[in-house]
Amino acid sequence: YFLALKIFNQSVALFALLVSALGTPFWNNWSSRAGTGYVEVTFIGILILLLTISLAKHTVINFRFIICSLILGFLAGLGFWVQPTIVYFIIPSLVYLLLNLRKKFFILFILFCLGFAVGGFPVIYYNIFVRHAGTTGALLKKPWGMRGAFFKLVSEGFPVLLGGRTSNSTKDFNLFTSMFLYLSFTVSILYFLKIISGLRSFKRPEFLVFLTLVSTIAIFLVSTPFNQFSIEPRYVFPLYSLIPIIIGIFLSRVYYYSKLAGGLVTALYLLSFVVGLTQAGPLSFLDTYSFRPLVEFFQNRNIHYIVSTPSLGHRIMFFSGGAIKAGIRGGGITEARFEDINLEVGRALSLE
């Protein structure tokens, strides 16, 4: 709401808030999960965008400019500790500030780095003293499959993000409501691009929204192997900081020309979300079976080390409170998620 209000007007902000208040099934699902980091990073990212807009208006380097620059870096570092997807917000914000501040940007960047070092200290410490270059090794790989990844994001990812279907599925909730969501967002994005093309200056805050949208998609497409996983588009979850605003711009414009048409389109939006939520509400993503009997089975037999799949092994470790350690096999990149546990299990089982 505040981001839309800062950049556009109260009408756009209210429509964006209304769309956000109900949300899509995927949005509600990942917003109700503990420990994912995607929601927290999106929140921190919105704070970064708000602070970026404020900093871009500074004409002199004063005490407030220094403090805001340090806070901007701190939020960026804190966000990177929580989830690396914060780069979706950091890069466009720095580019936007460079366009607006010019020479003053270099002072800001020094202060930004100092703040980042404080906010991201746990990440920096881990990469230096615990696992050398662990973060860069996990994230920086040679890009591949970008064209296919873009097609998957459009054909599989955005339908989930927009609320037309659930994750890990290519089946729409309902032909009418799903098509309405896809077509209306297509019109919304085209109208937004029309606004951007009409800007007389790249220093306008609307351009920051455009930069964030483009950078999010571009960074995702080059972030192999994560870019191959679009059917459950959690790696582009931060787009939820922009999608309601883009929809809000369109709804606000329709309402401006006709209150009746605006009300009907908005009602259809909410109805479409409800249709999705009735078929894939947050509770529908829970496991339909209990792991506790299996945990008790292992504990009663004094079994503390097992080899399992990610979906089973991680849950057994969780429900056992860490008393049972699972070596993960067959999980692709998830096999390395708890490398120290994998090594411990391997050593323990080799001795038995």
XYZ file of C-alpha atoms in Angstrom:
352
model
C 0.000 0.000 0.000
C 2.681 2.497 1.021
C 4.851 1.684 -1.987
C 1.957 2.204 -4.405
C 0.936 5.377 -2.567
C 4.490 6.721 -2.720
C 4.802 6.114 -6.458
C 1.263 6.517 -7.806
C -1.816 7.615 -5.862
C -4.276 6.497 -3.211
C -6.621 4.871 -5.725
C -3.870 2.580 -7.053
C -2.694 1.930 -3.476
C -6.175 0.910 -2.284
C -6.747 -1.456 -5.221
C -3.274 -2.964 -4.695
C -4.100 -3.415 -1.016
C -7.448 -5.049 -1.848
C -5.777 -7.532 -4.208
C -3.088 -8.249 -1.606
C -5.565 -8.685 1.253
C -7.064 -11.851 -0.224
C -4.168 -13.068 -2.346
C -3.651 -16.093 -4.565
C -3.449 -19.699 -3.266
C 0.301 -19.810 -3.890
C 0.804 -16.500 -2.077
C -1.257 -17.659 0.905
C 0.537 -21.004 0.977
C 4.064 -19.622 1.126
C 3.014 -16.762 3.425
C 1.812 -19.283 6.014
C 4.926 -21.470 5.988
C 7.601 -20.978 8.620
C 11.252 -20.560 7.761
C 11.074 -20.122 3.989
C 12.504 -16.608 3.941
C 10.622 -15.583 0.784
C 7.968 -13.536 2.579
C 10.505 -11.879 4.860
C 12.754 -10.926 1.942
C 9.793 -9.497 0.024
C 8.941 -7.345 3.052
C 12.563 -6.176 3.420
C 12.682 -5.566 -0.341
C 9.660 -3.254 -0.174
C 11.375 -1.312 2.623
C 14.454 -1.020 0.373
C 12.335 0.344 -2.492
C 10.655 2.885 -0.201
C 14.009 4.031 1.166
C 15.446 4.178 -2.352
C 12.690 6.556 -3.479
C 13.355 8.752 -0.455
C 17.132 8.795 -1.005
C 16.753 9.628 -4.691
C 15.191 12.974 -3.708
C 18.196 14.131 -1.669
C 19.981 17.073 -3.239
C 22.655 17.440 -0.550
C 24.713 15.059 1.554
C 23.499 15.691 5.083
C 23.061 13.662 8.276
C 19.765 12.173 7.096
C 21.339 11.124 3.789
C 24.164 9.344 5.659
C 21.823 7.539 8.050
C 19.415 6.474 5.276
C 22.317 5.175 3.164
C 23.597 3.109 6.093
C 20.102 1.753 6.775
C 19.688 0.885 3.078
C 22.896 -1.160 3.189
C 21.914 -2.772 6.490
C 18.534 -3.866 5.068
C 20.258 -5.236 1.965
C 22.746 -7.201 4.073
C 20.055 -8.454 6.421
C 17.958 -9.492 3.430
C 20.882 -11.361 1.875
C 21.361 -13.266 5.135
C 17.689 -14.250 5.085
C 17.435 -15.086 1.360
C 19.728 -14.289 -1.619
C 16.651 -13.281 -3.663
C 17.040 -9.845 -2.056
C 19.302 -9.085 -5.047
C 16.083 -8.636 -7.033
C 15.639 -5.409 -5.058
C 19.267 -4.394 -4.444
C 20.388 -4.163 -8.076
C 17.488 -2.036 -9.442
C 17.640 0.195 -6.362
C 21.340 0.915 -6.859
C 20.853 1.528 -10.596
C 17.964 3.896 -9.866
C 20.010 5.772 -7.257
C 22.925 6.073 -9.692
C 20.589 7.640 -12.275
C 19.276 10.125 -9.723
C 22.281 10.962 -7.546
C 25.113 10.821 -10.093
C 28.276 11.991 -8.243
C 26.667 11.672 -4.809
C 26.028 8.000 -5.551
C 29.638 7.035 -4.796
C 29.349 8.446 -1.269
C 26.075 6.555 -0.878
C 27.664 3.348 -2.167
C 30.476 3.498 0.401
C 27.927 3.971 3.188
C 25.768 1.230 1.638
C 28.676 -1.228 1.769
C 29.343 -0.386 5.425
C 25.680 -0.997 6.276
C 25.663 -4.196 4.216
C 28.699 -5.503 6.118
C 26.807 -5.077 9.403
C 23.464 -6.477 8.192
C 25.044 -9.359 6.318
C 27.759 -10.115 8.881
C 26.549 -13.717 9.510
C 26.823 -14.482 5.765
C 30.238 -12.859 5.488
C 31.512 -14.685 8.582
C 30.209 -18.038 7.291
C 31.870 -17.616 3.897
C 35.229 -16.644 5.408
C 35.553 -18.848 8.480
C 33.087 -21.749 8.101
C 32.729 -22.680 4.456
C 34.973 -20.754 2.106
C 32.960 -19.080 -0.677
C 29.965 -21.273 0.178
C 27.416 -18.700 -0.941
C 29.104 -17.857 -4.235
C 29.671 -21.548 -4.927
C 25.976 -22.244 -4.455
C 24.693 -19.272 -6.435
C 27.200 -18.351 -9.133
C 27.118 -20.916 -11.905
C 27.348 -20.759 -15.679
C 23.870 -19.788 -16.968
C 22.089 -22.271 -19.209
C 18.610 -22.924 -20.551
C 17.488 -19.286 -20.299
C 15.155 -19.428 -23.283
C 13.415 -22.536 -21.985
C 13.332 -21.048 -18.490
C 11.556 -17.935 -19.788
C 8.959 -20.044 -21.578
C 8.403 -22.105 -18.428
C 8.083 -18.980 -16.296
C 5.409 -17.557 -18.603
C 3.524 -20.811 -19.250
C 3.909 -22.491 -15.834
C 5.100 -19.927 -13.296
C 2.906 -16.884 -13.917
C -0.369 -18.887 -13.981
C 0.510 -20.008 -10.442
C 1.613 -16.544 -9.327
C -1.571 -14.963 -10.695
C -3.864 -17.462 -8.955
C -5.084 -19.438 -11.957
C -3.716 -22.784 -10.789
C -1.885 -24.381 -7.911
C 1.844 -25.076 -7.834
C 3.250 -28.252 -9.419
C 0.240 -28.352 -11.730
C -0.563 -27.382 -15.307
C -4.328 -27.638 -14.759
C -6.326 -24.435 -14.251
C -8.742 -24.133 -11.335
C -11.534 -22.973 -13.612
C -11.474 -22.128 -17.311
C -13.377 -18.845 -16.943
C -11.781 -17.427 -13.792
C -8.258 -18.545 -14.700
C -8.459 -17.088 -18.212
C -9.825 -13.872 -16.708
C -6.784 -13.619 -14.431
C -4.339 -14.278 -17.274
C -5.962 -11.873 -19.745
C -6.539 -9.081 -17.236
C -2.925 -9.248 -16.047
C -1.732 -9.202 -19.660
C -3.735 -6.009 -20.196
C -2.424 -4.639 -16.879
C 1.211 -5.258 -17.804
C 0.725 -3.736 -21.259
C -0.877 -0.649 -19.734
C 1.984 -0.407 -17.229
C 4.550 -0.624 -20.058
C 2.633 2.146 -21.858
C 3.066 4.322 -18.774
C 6.791 3.557 -18.648
C 7.256 4.311 -22.352
C 5.635 7.697 -21.801
C 7.990 8.748 -19.002
C 10.057 11.799 -19.825
C 12.736 10.885 -17.318
C 14.194 7.647 -15.988
C 14.413 9.393 -12.623
C 10.692 8.934 -12.054
C 9.809 6.421 -9.292
C 7.620 4.490 -11.748
C 10.843 3.503 -13.487
C 12.065 1.868 -10.257
C 9.080 -0.502 -10.390
C 9.947 -1.312 -14.009
C 13.617 -1.899 -13.150
C 12.661 -4.226 -10.296
C 10.275 -6.186 -12.505
C 12.844 -6.615 -15.275
C 15.758 -7.403 -12.961
C 13.744 -10.012 -11.039
C 12.908 -11.912 -14.213
C 16.393 -11.451 -15.717
C 18.268 -12.574 -12.583
C 15.962 -15.560 -12.199
C 16.567 -16.643 -15.803
C 20.362 -16.726 -15.352
C 20.269 -18.339 -11.892
C 20.784 -21.962 -12.897
C 19.686 -24.529 -11.892
C 16.945 -22.636 -10.038
C 15.591 -21.140 -13.276
C 14.425 -24.592 -14.372
C 11.975 -24.733 -11.477
C 9.046 -22.537 -12.498
C 6.068 -24.798 -11.842
C 6.384 -23.872 -8.157
C 7.690 -20.305 -8.652
C 8.924 -19.575 -5.139
C 12.226 -18.285 -6.528
C 10.337 -15.320 -7.988
C 8.087 -14.874 -4.945
C 9.321 -11.240 -4.582
C 7.252 -10.433 -7.693
C 4.354 -10.227 -5.231
C 5.759 -6.835 -4.241
C 4.946 -5.610 -7.763
C 2.073 -7.701 -9.158
C -0.636 -6.136 -6.898
C 0.582 -2.646 -7.846
C 0.520 -3.405 -11.576
C -2.990 -4.851 -11.198
C -3.955 -1.884 -9.021
C -2.926 0.559 -11.764
C -5.212 -1.192 -14.236
C -8.166 -1.487 -11.828
C -7.805 2.135 -10.810
C -7.891 3.227 -14.449
C -10.972 1.129 -15.231
C -12.699 2.521 -12.128
C -11.784 6.065 -13.201
C -13.611 5.651 -16.514
C -16.539 3.648 -15.122
C -17.235 2.899 -11.477
C -19.568 0.071 -12.521
C -16.987 -1.557 -14.785
C -14.264 -1.064 -12.182
C -16.415 -2.647 -9.490
C -17.279 -5.629 -11.698
C -13.664 -6.273 -12.728
C -12.507 -6.021 -9.110
C -15.284 -8.384 -7.982
C -14.210 -10.857 -10.675
C -10.650 -10.656 -9.396
C -11.708 -11.467 -5.857
C -14.071 -14.210 -7.058
C -11.241 -15.784 -9.052
C -9.023 -15.799 -5.962
C -11.808 -17.394 -3.907
C -12.271 -20.116 -6.544
C -8.585 -20.935 -6.245
C -8.553 -20.820 -2.456
C -11.484 -23.238 -2.217
C -9.476 -25.777 -4.218
C -5.984 -25.066 -2.870
C -6.169 -23.299 0.470
C -3.111 -23.109 2.769
C -4.115 -26.276 4.654
C -4.258 -28.252 1.397
C -0.466 -28.067 1.177
C 0.034 -29.911 4.461
C 1.024 -33.556 4.483
C -2.006 -35.823 4.606
C -0.229 -38.287 6.864
C 1.558 -38.145 10.210
C 5.300 -38.668 10.604
C 5.201 -39.200 14.359
C 4.482 -42.978 14.200
C 7.504 -43.394 11.930
C 9.662 -41.297 14.271
C 8.496 -43.379 17.241
C 9.269 -46.564 15.279
C 12.893 -45.482 14.800
C 13.281 -44.222 18.349
C 11.863 -47.410 19.898
C 14.480 -49.390 17.978
C 17.260 -46.970 18.896
C 17.803 -46.005 15.244
C 19.425 -42.570 15.022
C 20.781 -42.562 11.461
C 18.854 -43.234 8.254
C 19.167 -42.635 4.507
C 16.087 -41.189 2.857
C 14.613 -38.851 0.246
C 14.335 -35.083 0.921
C 10.544 -35.077 1.382
C 10.748 -37.859 3.958
C 14.151 -37.369 5.557
C 13.835 -33.647 6.307
C 10.461 -34.186 7.981
C 11.723 -37.083 10.095
C 14.586 -34.910 11.333
C 12.142 -32.102 12.112
C 9.566 -34.202 13.972
C 12.286 -36.028 15.917
C 13.742 -32.734 17.073
C 17.030 -33.644 15.444
C 17.371 -36.906 17.382
C 17.256 -38.812 14.088
C 19.670 -37.709 11.374
C 18.846 -38.395 7.719
C 21.366 -38.657 4.932
C 19.575 -37.276 1.863
C 19.771 -39.078 -1.467
C 18.028 -38.477 -4.785
C 17.166 -34.859 -4.078
C 19.334 -32.998 -6.566
C 20.422 -29.678 -5.078
C 18.589 -30.494 -1.826
C 21.139 -33.225 -1.099
C 23.664 -30.514 -0.204
C 21.259 -28.529 1.985
C 22.630 -30.138 5.178
C 26.029 -31.313 4.026
C 27.404 -31.739 7.560
C 24.502 -34.061 8.465
C 25.041 -36.088 5.290
C 28.700 -36.566 6.247
C 27.803 -37.481 9.843
C 25.260 -40.069 8.683
C 27.726 -41.497 6.174
C 30.402 -41.919 8.850
C 27.956 -43.427 11.343
C 26.526 -45.973 8.899
C 29.964 -46.963 7.584
C 30.946 -47.957 11.137
C 27.906 -50.164 11.687
